[in-house]
Short mmCIF file of C-alpha atoms in Angstrom, two decimals:
data_model
loop_
_atom_site.label_atom_id
_atom_site.label_comp_id
_atom_site.label_asym_id
_atom_site.label_seq_id
_atom_site.Cartn_x
_atom_site.Cartn_y
_atom_site.Cartn_z
CA UNK A 1 1.97 75.89 2.03
CA UNK A 2 3.06 72.70 3.78
CA UNK A 3 0.46 70.75 1.76
CA UNK A 4 1.91 72.12 -1.46
CA UNK A 5 5.44 71.10 -0.45
CA UNK A 6 4.21 67.68 0.62
CA UNK A 7 2.38 67.21 -2.71
CA UNK A 8 5.49 68.28 -4.62
CA UNK A 9 7.64 65.83 -2.65
CA UNK A 10 5.09 63.06 -3.19
CA UNK A 11 5.00 63.84 -6.93
CA UNK A 12 8.81 63.66 -7.17
CA UNK A 13 8.85 60.36 -5.25
CA UNK A 14 6.15 58.82 -7.47
CA UNK A 15 7.84 60.09 -10.62
CA UNK A 16 11.16 58.56 -9.53
CA UNK A 17 9.44 55.27 -8.77
CA UNK A 18 7.78 55.11 -12.18
CA UNK A 19 11.07 55.79 -13.93
CA UNK A 20 12.78 52.87 -12.25
CA UNK A 21 9.83 50.50 -12.52
CA UNK A 22 9.42 51.07 -16.27
CA UNK A 23 12.97 50.02 -17.02
CA UNK A 24 12.83 47.16 -19.54
CA UNK A 25 14.86 44.04 -19.21
CA UNK A 26 18.04 44.44 -21.26
CA UNK A 27 17.65 40.97 -22.76
CA UNK A 28 14.34 41.90 -24.39
CA UNK A 29 15.79 44.77 -26.39
CA UNK A 30 19.17 43.27 -27.14
CA UNK A 31 19.91 43.12 -30.84
CA UNK A 32 20.20 39.63 -32.27
CA UNK A 33 23.75 38.41 -31.99
CA UNK A 34 25.80 36.47 -34.47
CA UNK A 35 26.67 33.96 -31.78
CA UNK A 36 23.00 33.06 -31.20
CA UNK A 37 22.36 32.78 -34.92
CA UNK A 38 25.44 30.71 -35.77
CA UNK A 39 25.15 28.13 -33.00
CA UNK A 40 23.90 24.87 -34.45
CA UNK A 41 21.24 23.96 -36.98
CA UNK A 42 17.81 25.59 -36.90
CA UNK A 43 14.90 23.22 -37.62
CA UNK A 44 11.47 24.31 -38.80
CA UNK A 45 8.74 24.15 -36.18
CA UNK A 46 5.84 26.31 -37.34
CA UNK A 47 4.67 28.28 -40.32
CA UNK A 48 2.51 31.39 -40.16
CA UNK A 49 0.69 32.53 -43.28
CA UNK A 50 -1.23 35.74 -42.75
CA UNK A 51 -2.75 35.32 -39.30
CA UNK A 52 -2.93 31.51 -39.36
CA UNK A 53 -0.23 29.71 -37.39
CA UNK A 54 0.30 26.15 -38.56
CA UNK A 55 2.45 24.03 -36.29
CA UNK A 56 4.60 21.14 -37.39
CA UNK A 57 2.20 18.64 -35.80
CA UNK A 58 -0.84 20.11 -37.56
CA UNK A 59 0.89 20.07 -40.94
CA UNK A 60 2.03 16.50 -40.40
CA UNK A 61 -1.52 15.36 -39.60
CA UNK A 62 -3.12 17.31 -42.44
CA UNK A 63 -0.69 16.25 -45.14
CA UNK A 64 0.13 12.78 -43.77
CA UNK A 65 3.79 13.65 -43.47
CA UNK A 66 4.25 15.16 -46.89
CA UNK A 67 5.25 18.54 -45.47
CA UNK A 68 7.35 17.94 -42.38
CA UNK A 69 8.68 21.30 -41.19
CA UNK A 70 11.41 19.58 -39.16
CA UNK A 71 13.12 18.83 -42.47
CA UNK A 72 13.35 22.58 -43.17
CA UNK A 73 16.75 23.53 -41.79
CA UNK A 74 18.99 26.58 -41.71
CA UNK A 75 22.63 26.75 -40.72
CA UNK A 76 24.36 30.10 -40.41
CA UNK A 77 28.17 30.03 -40.21
CA UNK A 78 30.20 32.77 -38.54
CA UNK A 79 32.10 33.40 -41.79
CA UNK A 80 28.90 34.63 -43.50
CA UNK A 81 28.13 31.42 -45.35
CA UNK A 82 25.27 29.07 -44.70
CA UNK A 83 23.10 26.22 -45.90
CA UNK A 84 19.37 25.78 -46.22
CA UNK A 85 17.35 22.63 -46.79
CA UNK A 86 13.68 22.62 -47.82
CA UNK A 87 11.74 19.66 -49.26
CA UNK A 88 14.96 17.63 -49.34
CA UNK A 89 16.72 20.19 -51.55
CA UNK A 90 19.83 21.80 -50.06
CA UNK A 91 21.48 25.01 -51.16
CA UNK A 92 24.42 27.05 -49.95
CA UNK A 93 24.95 30.76 -50.00
CA UNK A 94 26.03 33.85 -48.12
CA UNK A 95 24.22 35.87 -45.48
CA UNK A 96 24.71 39.13 -43.63
CA UNK A 97 22.86 41.29 -41.14
CA UNK A 98 21.29 44.56 -42.29
CA UNK A 99 19.11 47.25 -40.75
CA UNK A 100 20.78 47.12 -37.35
CA UNK A 101 20.60 43.30 -37.20
CA UNK A 102 16.82 43.37 -37.71
CA UNK A 103 17.10 41.82 -41.17
CA UNK A 104 19.12 39.01 -42.70
CA UNK A 105 20.05 39.42 -46.37
CA UNK A 106 20.75 36.24 -48.30
CA UNK A 107 23.07 36.24 -51.35
CA UNK A 108 23.33 40.04 -51.49
CA UNK A 109 24.01 41.42 -54.95
CA UNK A 110 23.08 38.23 -56.78
CA UNK A 111 19.97 37.43 -58.79
CA UNK A 112 18.90 35.20 -55.90
CA UNK A 113 19.06 37.99 -53.30
CA UNK A 114 16.33 37.81 -50.69
CA UNK A 115 15.84 39.01 -47.15
CA UNK A 116 14.01 38.09 -43.98
CA UNK A 117 13.03 40.20 -41.02
CA UNK A 118 14.24 38.79 -37.69
CA UNK A 119 11.16 38.80 -35.46
CA UNK A 120 12.68 36.78 -32.62
CA UNK A 121 16.08 35.32 -31.87
CA UNK A 122 16.90 33.52 -28.64
CA UNK A 123 19.15 30.58 -27.83
CA UNK A 124 16.31 28.20 -28.74
CA UNK A 125 14.03 30.11 -31.17
CA UNK A 126 14.40 31.94 -34.47
CA UNK A 127 11.36 33.56 -36.10
CA UNK A 128 11.86 34.94 -39.61
CA UNK A 129 9.38 36.82 -41.79
CA UNK A 130 9.68 36.70 -45.56
CA UNK A 131 7.69 38.91 -47.91
CA UNK A 132 7.12 38.10 -51.56
CA UNK A 133 4.31 39.24 -53.84
CA UNK A 134 4.22 35.80 -55.52
CA UNK A 135 3.14 34.31 -52.20
CA UNK A 136 -0.04 36.42 -52.33
CA UNK A 137 -1.36 34.43 -55.30
CA UNK A 138 -0.44 31.02 -53.89
CA UNK A 139 -1.12 31.47 -50.18
CA UNK A 140 -3.38 34.50 -49.91
CA UNK A 141 -0.75 36.57 -48.10
CA UNK A 142 2.49 38.18 -49.24
CA UNK A 143 4.03 37.59 -45.80
CA UNK A 144 5.06 34.26 -44.37
CA UNK A 145 6.73 33.55 -41.05
CA UNK A 146 8.81 30.49 -40.39
CA UNK A 147 9.56 29.60 -36.78
CA UNK A 148 12.72 27.58 -36.21
CA UNK A 149 13.98 25.88 -33.06
CA UNK A 150 17.24 24.26 -31.90
#
């Protein structure tokens, strides 16, 4: 009988320990915040097409500077406006969070509406995933990730 009580007590102690040790860091699960997104200009750093990650340095070497990801910039303003620059072309528009801040919708309700899934957002990194069927023909994958840094 004493062994059974001891085993039960040991089980409760181990169970309590596993509950506290499995607690995730709050920062990992925190939803992306507007403050992180709207602080400064985000500059392109890497591009992922399908499973191939192409860094800025690799693209620069392969294309002799013709496709410099650092010139790809995003700026999100707190008032829901923003600017984007790609290949030297700049455009302005509106943005908003959707899906519990897991998605950013650009120019909602317009003919130019698009969205990107927020894969990672920290003070220094922003990873966005875009999906477009037209990309499948050109790049071999309908999904493309762009990694930005501050």
